[in-house]
CSV table of C-alpha atoms in Angstrom, one decimal:
chain,number,residue,atom,x,y,z
C,1,MET,CA,160.0,131.0,98.7
C,2,SER,CA,157.1,131.4,101.0
C,3,ILE,CA,157.7,133.8,103.9
C,4,LEU,CA,155.5,133.6,106.9
C,5,THR,CA,154.6,137.0,108.5
C,6,PRO,CA,152.1,137.8,111.2
C,7,LYS,CA,149.7,139.2,108.7
C,8,ALA,CA,149.8,135.9,106.7
C,9,LEU,CA,148.5,134.0,109.6
C,10,SER,CA,144.8,133.6,109.1
C,11,PRO,CA,142.2,131.7,111.3
C,12,SER,CA,141.9,128.1,110.4
C,13,PRO,CA,139.0,125.8,111.2
C,14,CYS,CA,141.4,123.3,112.8
C,15,LEU,CA,142.7,125.9,115.4
C,16,GLY,CA,141.1,126.5,118.7
C,17,LYS,CA,140.4,129.8,120.4
C,18,PRO,CA,143.4,131.9,121.3
C,19,ARG,CA,144.7,131.3,124.8
C,20,ASN,CA,145.1,135.0,125.4
C,21,PRO,CA,142.2,136.7,123.9
C,22,ILE,CA,142.3,140.5,123.4
C,23,PRO,CA,140.9,142.1,126.6
C,24,ASN,CA,137.8,144.2,126.6
C,25,PRO,CA,138.6,147.5,124.9
C,26,LYS,CA,136.8,149.2,127.8
C,27,PHE,CA,139.7,148.3,130.0
C,28,ARG,CA,142.6,148.6,127.6
C,29,SER,CA,144.0,151.8,129.1
C,30,PHE,CA,143.9,150.5,132.6
C,31,LYS,CA,147.4,149.7,133.9
C,32,PRO,CA,147.7,148.9,137.6
C,33,HIS,CA,150.6,150.6,139.4
C,34,VAL,CA,152.9,147.9,140.6
C,35,THR,CA,156.0,149.0,142.5
C,36,GLN,CA,157.6,145.6,143.4
C,37,PHE,CA,158.4,144.7,139.8
C,38,HIS,CA,160.4,146.6,137.2
C,39,CYS,CA,162.1,145.9,133.8
C,40,THR,CA,165.8,145.8,134.0
C,41,CYS,CA,167.1,145.9,130.5
C,42,GLU,CA,170.6,144.9,131.5
C,43,ARG,CA,172.9,144.1,128.6
C,44,GLN,CA,174.0,140.4,128.5
C,45,THR,CA,176.7,138.8,126.4
C,46,GLU,CA,176.9,135.3,125.1
C,47,ARG,CA,179.6,134.1,122.7
C,48,GLY,CA,180.5,137.7,122.1
C,49,ILE,CA,176.9,138.7,121.1
C,50,GLU,CA,175.4,141.5,123.2
C,51,PHE,CA,171.6,141.4,123.8
C,52,ASP,CA,168.9,142.5,126.2
C,53,THR,CA,166.6,140.2,128.1
C,54,GLY,CA,164.0,142.7,129.3
C,55,GLU,CA,161.5,140.9,131.5
C,56,SER,CA,161.6,137.7,129.4
C,57,PHE,CA,162.6,134.4,131.1
C,58,PHE,CA,166.4,133.9,130.6
C,59,ARG,CA,169.0,131.6,132.0
C,60,HIS,CA,172.7,131.9,131.6
C,61,GLU,CA,173.0,128.2,132.4
C,62,SER,CA,171.1,127.4,129.2
C,63,ALA,CA,173.9,128.7,127.0
C,64,THR,CA,175.4,125.3,126.5
C,65,GLY,CA,172.1,124.0,125.1
C,66,ARG,CA,172.1,127.0,122.7
C,67,ASP,CA,175.7,126.2,121.8
C,68,LEU,CA,174.8,122.6,120.9
C,69,GLY,CA,171.8,123.8,118.8
C,70,VAL,CA,173.9,126.4,116.9
C,71,LEU,CA,176.6,123.8,116.1
C,72,ALA,CA,174.0,121.3,114.8
C,73,ALA,CA,172.3,124.0,112.7
C,74,ALA,CA,175.6,125.1,111.2
C,75,LEU,CA,176.5,121.5,110.3
C,76,TYR,CA,173.1,121.1,108.6
C,77,ARG,CA,173.6,124.3,106.6
C,78,GLN,CA,177.1,123.1,105.5
C,79,SER,CA,175.6,119.8,104.4
C,80,LYS,CA,172.4,121.1,102.7
C,81,GLY,CA,173.5,124.5,101.5
C,82,SER,CA,170.6,126.4,103.2
C,83,LEU,CA,168.9,126.7,106.6
C,84,ARG,CA,165.5,128.0,107.6
C,85,VAL,CA,164.8,128.0,111.3
C,86,LEU,CA,161.6,128.3,113.3
C,87,ASP,CA,162.2,129.4,116.9
C,88,ALA,CA,158.8,128.6,118.3
C,89,MET,CA,159.3,130.0,121.8
C,90,CYS,CA,162.1,132.5,121.3
C,91,GLY,CA,161.9,134.5,124.6
C,92,CYS,CA,164.2,137.5,124.2
C,93,GLY,CA,165.4,136.2,120.9
C,94,ILE,CA,169.0,135.3,121.7
C,95,ARG,CA,168.6,131.8,120.1
C,96,SER,CA,167.2,133.3,116.9
C,97,CYS,CA,170.0,135.8,116.9
C,98,ARG,CA,172.7,133.1,117.3
C,99,TYR,CA,171.1,131.0,114.5
C,100,LEU,CA,171.4,134.0,112.2
C,101,LEU,CA,174.9,135.2,113.2
C,102,GLU,CA,176.7,131.9,114.0
C,103,ALA,CA,174.9,129.2,112.0
C,104,LYS,CA,174.4,131.6,109.1
C,105,ALA,CA,170.7,130.8,108.8
C,106,ASP,CA,169.1,132.1,105.6
C,107,PHE,CA,165.8,132.8,107.4
C,108,VAL,CA,164.5,132.7,111.0
C,109,LEU,CA,160.9,133.0,112.2
C,110,ALA,CA,161.2,134.1,115.8
C,111,ASN,CA,157.9,133.5,117.6
C,112,ASP,CA,156.8,134.2,121.1
C,113,ALA,CA,153.2,134.2,122.4
C,114,ASN,CA,153.9,137.2,124.6
C,115,ASP,CA,153.7,140.3,122.4
C,116,GLU,CA,155.1,142.4,125.2
C,117,TYR,CA,158.6,141.0,124.3
C,118,ARG,CA,158.4,142.4,120.7
C,119,GLY,CA,160.6,145.4,121.3
C,120,ILE,CA,163.3,143.3,123.0
C,121,ILE,CA,163.2,140.6,120.3
C,122,VAL,CA,163.3,143.1,117.4
C,123,GLY,CA,166.0,145.1,119.1
C,124,ASN,CA,168.2,142.0,119.4
C,125,LEU,CA,167.6,140.7,115.9
C,126,LYS,CA,168.5,144.1,114.4
C,127,LYS,CA,172.1,143.0,114.5
C,128,VAL,CA,171.2,141.2,111.3
C,129,GLU,CA,169.8,143.3,108.4
C,130,ARG,CA,166.2,142.2,107.9
C,131,GLY,CA,166.0,142.5,104.2
C,132,PHE,CA,162.8,142.6,102.0
C,133,GLY,CA,160.6,140.2,100.2
C,134,ASP,CA,162.1,136.9,99.3
C,135,THR,CA,165.5,138.0,100.7
C,136,ARG,CA,164.1,138.7,104.2
C,137,ARG,CA,166.3,137.2,106.9
C,138,TRP,CA,164.0,137.2,109.9
C,139,VAL,CA,160.4,137.8,111.0
C,140,VAL,CA,159.0,138.2,114.5
C,141,SER,CA,155.5,136.9,115.3
C,142,HIS,CA,153.4,136.6,118.5
C,143,PHE,CA,151.1,133.6,118.4
C,144,ASP,CA,150.5,130.3,120.2
C,145,ALA,CA,153.3,128.0,119.0
C,146,ASN,CA,150.9,125.3,117.8
C,147,ARG,CA,149.0,127.8,115.7
C,148,VAL,CA,152.3,129.0,114.0
C,149,LEU,CA,153.4,125.4,113.4
C,150,THR,CA,150.0,124.4,112.0
C,151,GLU,CA,149.8,127.4,109.7
C,152,CYS,CA,153.2,126.7,108.4
C,153,TYR,CA,152.2,123.2,107.5
C,154,LEU,CA,148.9,124.4,105.9
C,155,GLN,CA,150.8,126.9,103.8
C,156,ARG,CA,153.5,124.3,103.0
C,157,ASP,CA,156.1,126.7,104.5
C,158,PHE,CA,158.5,124.1,105.8
C,159,PHE,CA,161.6,124.6,108.0
C,160,ASP,CA,164.9,122.8,108.2
C,161,LEU,CA,165.2,123.2,112.0
C,162,ILE,CA,162.5,123.8,114.5
C,163,ASP,CA,163.5,124.7,118.0
C,164,ILE,CA,160.9,124.2,120.8
C,165,ASP,CA,162.2,125.4,124.1
C,166,SER,CA,159.1,124.7,126.2
C,167,PHE,CA,158.4,124.3,129.9
C,168,GLY,CA,157.3,121.1,131.7
C,169,SER,CA,156.4,117.9,129.9
C,170,ASP,CA,154.4,119.6,127.2
C,171,SER,CA,154.4,117.2,124.2
C,172,LEU,CA,151.5,119.2,122.6
C,173,PHE,CA,153.8,120.5,119.9
C,174,LEU,CA,155.3,117.2,118.7
C,175,ARG,CA,152.9,116.4,115.9
C,176,SER,CA,152.5,119.9,114.5
C,177,ALA,CA,156.2,120.5,114.6
C,178,MET,CA,156.9,117.3,112.6
C,179,SER,CA,154.3,118.3,110.1
C,180,ALA,CA,156.0,121.7,109.6
C,181,LEU,CA,159.5,120.2,109.4
C,182,ARG,CA,161.2,119.6,106.1
C,183,LEU,CA,162.1,115.9,105.5
C,184,ASN,CA,165.5,115.1,107.0
C,185,GLY,CA,165.1,118.2,109.0
C,186,LEU,CA,166.1,118.7,112.7
C,187,LEU,CA,163.8,119.0,115.6
C,188,TYR,CA,165.2,120.3,118.9
C,189,LEU,CA,162.9,119.3,121.8
C,190,THR,CA,162.8,120.2,125.5
C,191,SER,CA,161.4,118.9,128.7
C,192,THR,CA,161.9,120.4,132.1
C,193,ASP,CA,159.7,117.9,134.0
C,194,GLY,CA,162.1,116.2,136.5
C,195,TYR,CA,159.2,114.9,138.6
C,196,SER,CA,157.9,112.7,135.7
C,197,SER,CA,161.4,111.5,134.7
C,198,GLY,CA,162.0,110.6,138.3
C,199,GLY,CA,158.9,108.4,138.4
C,200,HIS,CA,156.9,110.7,140.7
C,201,ARG,CA,154.2,111.5,138.2
C,202,PRO,CA,153.7,108.4,136.2
C,203,HIS,CA,150.2,109.4,135.0
C,204,CYS,CA,151.6,112.7,133.7
C,205,SER,CA,154.4,111.0,131.8
C,206,LEU,CA,151.8,108.5,130.4
C,207,ALA,CA,149.6,111.3,129.2
C,208,ALA,CA,152.4,113.4,127.8
C,209,TYR,CA,154.7,110.8,126.3
C,210,GLY,CA,152.8,107.5,126.4
C,211,ALA,CA,155.3,106.1,129.0
C,212,TYR,CA,154.6,105.0,132.5
C,213,ILE,CA,157.8,106.0,134.4
C,214,ARG,CA,158.8,104.6,137.8
C,215,PRO,CA,161.6,105.7,140.1
C,216,MET,CA,165.1,104.4,139.1
C,217,PRO,CA,168.6,105.5,140.0
C,218,CYS,CA,169.3,106.6,136.4
C,219,SER,CA,166.2,108.8,136.3
C,220,ASN,CA,167.8,111.7,134.4
C,221,GLU,CA,168.8,109.4,131.6
C,222,ILE,CA,165.2,108.0,131.7
C,223,GLY,CA,164.0,111.6,131.2
C,224,LEU,CA,165.9,111.9,127.9
C,225,ARG,CA,164.7,108.5,126.8
C,226,MET,CA,161.1,109.4,127.7
C,227,LEU,CA,161.3,112.5,125.6
C,228,ILE,CA,162.8,110.7,122.6
C,229,GLY,CA,160.2,107.9,123.0
C,230,GLY,CA,157.3,110.4,122.8
C,231,ALA,CA,158.8,111.7,119.6
C,232,VAL,CA,159.2,108.1,118.2
C,233,ARG,CA,155.5,107.5,118.9
C,234,GLU,CA,154.3,110.7,117.2
C,235,ALA,CA,156.6,110.2,114.2
C,236,SER,CA,155.3,106.7,113.7
C,237,LEU,CA,151.7,108.0,113.5
C,238,LEU,CA,152.8,110.3,110.7
C,239,GLY,CA,154.8,107.7,108.8
C,240,TYR,CA,158.2,109.0,109.9
C,241,HIS,CA,161.0,107.8,112.1
C,242,VAL,CA,163.5,109.8,114.2
C,243,THR,CA,167.2,109.5,114.9
C,244,PRO,CA,168.7,111.1,117.9
C,245,LEU,CA,171.8,113.2,117.0
C,246,PHE,CA,172.5,114.2,120.6
C,247,SER,CA,170.8,114.1,123.9
C,248,TYR,CA,171.7,116.6,126.6
C,249,TYR,CA,170.8,116.8,130.3
C,250,SER,CA,171.5,119.8,132.5
C,251,TYR,CA,170.8,119.9,136.2
C,252,HIS,CA,169.5,123.4,136.3
C,253,GLY,CA,165.7,123.2,135.9
C,254,PRO,CA,166.3,120.3,135.2
C,255,VAL,CA,166.5,120.5,131.4
C,256,PHE,CA,166.3,117.6,129.0
C,257,ARG,CA,167.1,118.5,125.4
C,258,VAL,CA,167.3,116.2,122.4
C,259,MET,CA,168.2,117.0,118.7
C,260,LEU,CA,166.3,114.6,116.4
C,261,GLN,CA,166.5,114.1,112.7
C,262,VAL,CA,163.1,113.3,111.2
C,263,ASN,CA,163.0,111.0,108.2
C,264,ARG,CA,160.2,109.5,106.1
C,265,GLY,CA,159.3,105.9,106.5
C,266,LYS,CA,158.5,103.8,109.6
C,267,GLU,CA,161.1,101.5,111.0
C,268,HIS,CA,160.1,97.9,110.3
C,269,GLU,CA,161.2,96.8,113.8
C,270,ASN,CA,160.7,98.9,116.9
C,271,ARG,CA,164.0,97.5,118.3
C,272,HIS,CA,164.8,100.8,120.0
C,273,TYR,CA,161.4,101.4,121.5
C,274,GLY,CA,160.6,99.2,124.5
C,275,PHE,CA,161.0,98.9,128.2
C,276,ILE,CA,163.8,99.5,130.8
C,277,SER,CA,164.0,97.6,134.1
C,278,TYR,CA,165.9,98.1,137.3
C,279,CYS,CA,166.5,95.4,139.9
C,280,SER,CA,166.7,96.8,143.4
C,281,GLN,CA,168.2,93.5,144.6
C,282,CYS,CA,171.3,93.4,142.4
C,283,GLY,CA,171.3,97.0,141.1
C,284,ASN,CA,171.4,96.1,137.4
C,285,THR,CA,169.6,98.0,134.6
C,286,ARG,CA,168.4,96.2,131.5
C,287,SER,CA,166.3,96.9,128.4
C,288,PHE,CA,163.5,94.7,127.1
C,289,SER,CA,161.6,94.5,123.8
C,290,TRP,CA,157.8,94.3,123.3
C,291,GLU,CA,158.1,90.6,122.6
C,292,GLU,CA,159.6,90.1,126.1
C,293,LEU,CA,156.8,92.0,127.8
C,294,GLY,CA,155.3,89.7,130.5
C,295,GLN,CA,158.6,87.9,130.9
C,296,ILE,CA,160.6,90.6,132.5
C,297,SER,CA,162.6,89.5,135.5
C,298,CYS,CA,166.1,89.4,136.8
C,299,SER,CA,168.5,86.5,136.8
C,300,CYS,CA,169.6,87.3,140.4
C,301,SER,CA,166.4,85.9,141.8
C,302,SER,CA,165.7,82.1,141.8
C,303,ASN,CA,162.0,82.8,142.1
C,304,LYS,CA,161.1,84.7,138.9
C,305,ASP,CA,157.7,85.6,140.2
C,306,CYS,CA,159.2,87.5,143.2
C,307,SER,CA,162.0,89.2,141.3
C,308,PRO,CA,162.2,92.8,142.7
C,309,VAL,CA,162.2,94.5,139.2
C,310,THR,CA,160.9,98.0,138.5
C,311,VAL,CA,159.8,98.6,134.9
C,312,SER,CA,159.4,101.8,133.0
C,313,GLY,CA,158.2,102.3,129.4
C,314,PRO,CA,157.7,102.2,126.6
C,315,LEU,CA,160.5,104.6,125.8
C,316,TRP,CA,163.6,104.9,123.7
C,317,LYS,CA,166.3,102.3,124.6
C,318,GLY,CA,168.6,102.9,121.7
C,319,PRO,CA,171.7,105.2,121.4
C,320,LEU,CA,171.4,108.7,122.8
C,321,HIS,CA,174.0,110.2,120.4
C,322,ASN,CA,175.2,109.8,116.9
C,323,ALA,CA,179.0,109.4,117.2
C,324,ALA,CA,179.8,110.7,113.8
C,325,PHE,CA,177.6,113.8,114.3
C,326,ILE,CA,179.1,114.5,117.7
C,327,ALA,CA,182.6,114.3,116.2
C,328,GLU,CA,181.6,116.8,113.6
C,329,MET,CA,180.3,119.1,116.3
C,330,LEU,CA,183.5,118.8,118.2
C,331,ASN,CA,185.6,119.6,115.1
C,332,LEU,CA,183.4,122.7,114.3
C,333,ALA,CA,183.6,123.9,117.9
C,334,GLU,CA,187.4,123.7,117.7
C,335,GLN,CA,187.4,125.6,114.4
C,336,TRP,CA,185.3,128.4,116.0
C,337,GLY,CA,187.6,128.6,119.0
C,338,TRP,CA,184.8,127.5,121.3
C,339,ILE,CA,187.0,124.9,123.0
C,340,GLY,CA,190.6,124.4,123.7
C,341,ASN,CA,190.9,127.2,126.2
C,342,SER,CA,189.7,127.9,129.7
C,343,THR,CA,186.4,129.5,128.5
C,344,GLY,CA,185.5,126.4,126.4
C,345,ALA,CA,186.5,123.7,128.9
C,346,ASP,CA,182.9,122.8,129.8
C,347,LEU,CA,181.7,122.4,126.2
C,348,ASP,CA,184.9,120.5,125.3
C,349,LYS,CA,184.3,118.1,128.2
C,350,LEU,CA,180.7,117.7,127.4
C,351,LEU,CA,181.2,116.8,123.7
C,352,LYS,CA,184.0,114.4,124.5
C,353,ARG,CA,181.8,112.6,127.1
C,354,MET,CA,179.0,112.4,124.6
C,355,LEU,CA,181.4,110.9,122.1
C,356,ASP,CA,182.5,108.3,124.7
C,357,GLU,CA,178.8,107.6,125.6
C,358,SER,CA,178.2,106.7,121.9
C,359,ASP,CA,180.1,103.4,122.3
C,360,PRO,CA,177.5,100.8,121.0
C,361,ARG,CA,178.7,98.3,123.6
C,362,LEU,CA,177.3,100.5,126.4
C,363,PRO,CA,173.8,99.5,127.7
C,364,VAL,CA,171.1,101.8,129.0
C,365,GLY,CA,171.5,103.5,132.3
C,366,TYR,CA,174.6,104.2,134.4
C,367,ILE,CA,176.0,103.1,137.7
C,368,LYS,CA,176.4,105.6,140.5
C,369,MET,CA,179.6,105.1,142.4
C,370,ASP,CA,177.9,106.0,145.7
C,371,GLU,CA,175.3,103.2,145.1
C,372,MET,CA,178.0,100.7,144.3
C,373,ALA,CA,180.1,101.7,147.3
C,374,SER,CA,177.0,101.4,149.5
C,375,ARG,CA,176.2,97.9,148.2
C,376,ALA,CA,179.9,96.8,148.6
C,377,LYS,CA,180.1,98.5,152.1
C,378,ILE,CA,183.4,100.1,151.2
C,379,ASN,CA,184.7,103.6,150.3
C,380,SER,CA,184.2,104.3,146.7
C,381,PRO,CA,187.4,104.1,144.6
C,382,SER,CA,188.2,107.1,142.4
C,383,LEU,CA,186.4,107.2,139.0
C,384,LYS,CA,189.8,107.2,137.2
C,385,THR,CA,191.0,104.1,139.0
C,386,MET,CA,187.7,102.3,138.6
C,387,MET,CA,187.5,103.0,134.9
C,388,SER,CA,191.1,102.1,134.1
C,389,THR,CA,190.6,98.7,135.9
C,390,LEU,CA,187.4,98.0,134.0
C,391,LEU,CA,189.1,98.7,130.7
C,392,LYS,CA,192.0,96.4,131.7
C,393,GLU,CA,189.5,93.6,132.3
C,394,GLY,CA,188.0,94.1,128.9
C,395,TYR,CA,184.8,96.0,129.7
C,396,ALA,CA,183.5,99.1,127.8
C,397,VAL,CA,183.3,102.1,130.1
C,398,SER,CA,182.8,105.9,129.9
C,399,ARG,CA,181.9,108.7,132.2
C,400,SER,CA,178.3,110.0,132.1
C,401,HIS,CA,177.6,113.5,131.0
C,402,ILE,CA,174.4,113.2,133.1
C,403,ALA,CA,175.8,112.3,136.5
C,404,SER,CA,179.3,113.5,137.5
C,405,ASN,CA,179.9,110.6,139.9
C,406,ALA,CA,178.6,107.8,137.6
C,407,ILE,CA,179.9,105.5,134.9
C,408,LYS,CA,178.3,103.8,131.9
C,409,THR,CA,179.6,100.3,131.5
C,410,ASN,CA,178.6,96.8,130.2
C,411,CYS,CA,180.0,95.4,133.5
C,412,THR,CA,177.3,94.2,135.9
C,413,MET,CA,176.9,95.8,139.4
C,414,LYS,CA,178.1,92.5,140.9
C,415,GLU,CA,181.3,92.6,138.9
C,416,CYS,CA,181.8,96.3,139.7
C,417,ILE,CA,181.5,95.5,143.4
C,418,ARG,CA,184.1,92.7,143.0
C,419,ILE,CA,186.5,95.0,141.2
C,420,ALA,CA,186.0,97.9,143.7
C,421,LYS,CA,186.8,95.5,146.6
C,422,GLU,CA,189.9,94.3,144.9
C,423,ILE,CA,191.0,97.9,144.3
C,424,GLN,CA,190.5,98.7,148.0
C,425,GLY,CA,192.4,95.6,149.0
C,426,ALA,CA,195.3,96.5,146.8
C,427,GLN,CA,195.3,100.0,148.2
C,428,ASN,CA,195.2,98.7,151.8
C,429,LEU,CA,198.3,96.5,151.1
C,430,ASP,CA,200.1,99.5,149.6
C,431,VAL,CA,199.4,101.5,152.8
C,432,LYS,CA,200.8,98.7,155.0
């Protein structure tokens, strides 16, 4: 088994200059005295694991994303019998530590470009005996993530799971990560660019993910689909195809995270890679294929040429989650005692909503109750009442894990308004 260590990384003709070159030796000993900043190595705890963060960027709110990654990694190891993880931007190393302790990873390469974090990372990983030679459990390196990924590919040192917790809409790592990933492996991607997903930087989303994004009410779901769509495009260039196992949005940041399984072979039909439209007149969201490009309109307008339709794409318009995989994650979380009590309520609720969202009858997008109430000019009925009524009328419906006051349903906005008005009328009669 090939083990990548910092010394094994050698310059390659395909790599550019380091982004942080070694400073002039003449000034190495110069350290300006700065009083307004100081390192607070406060002890943190996550799922019973104690660790230090030092001056690395760390958010408690991201713990749920780490929970999901660990559950997926553990299921992979149970299925395949082994697990090698590359944490490309490990920060303080808590993700790497959790992959080792909770997912029982056989080996973790914890990389962060900032070598000033080395003491913190090594200190946190020392909870797991490092080992020697082929039995080594973990290695810490400090290189640009793309360089590490490329070197792993060149050395044919492939990983089962690659976690890339990057900032912004940086899709720079997609191709090198897929090259360094073992076939049928897992790729955990991140975007924190809410401006692009909201349609406020269409040229940035076009450059990063090949998708021209325009403002839509379900912009946070569009952000997930934009990220998956970028991966679909890169995978196709390499002769691969991707399957989303789960997609997770968190408002802090905001943060968009998707876990993809990468497999060999292109899909013969790009049925899940196309365009999504929103009609400002009727409020409906629809998806369109490439074959329908140039014919996109909305049936609410008699004049097709004047239909007030906003179109974004190309992006992923298929399922955001794999229902069977989410069910396995939920079962494993129950076995570990992560849910079923007050401390696990949020994860329990999240996984169950993801499972509900996996209903194949549900289309892209979601309906915000506030928007529906505004169009109907009524007070919004409760989510519970609205959903139960939709179910009684034969529609598929679920709550959205992305927006708390929204529903995913195959019912049109027009029909939702009718149902909401009927609910209000019945409630008014009850009051009288």
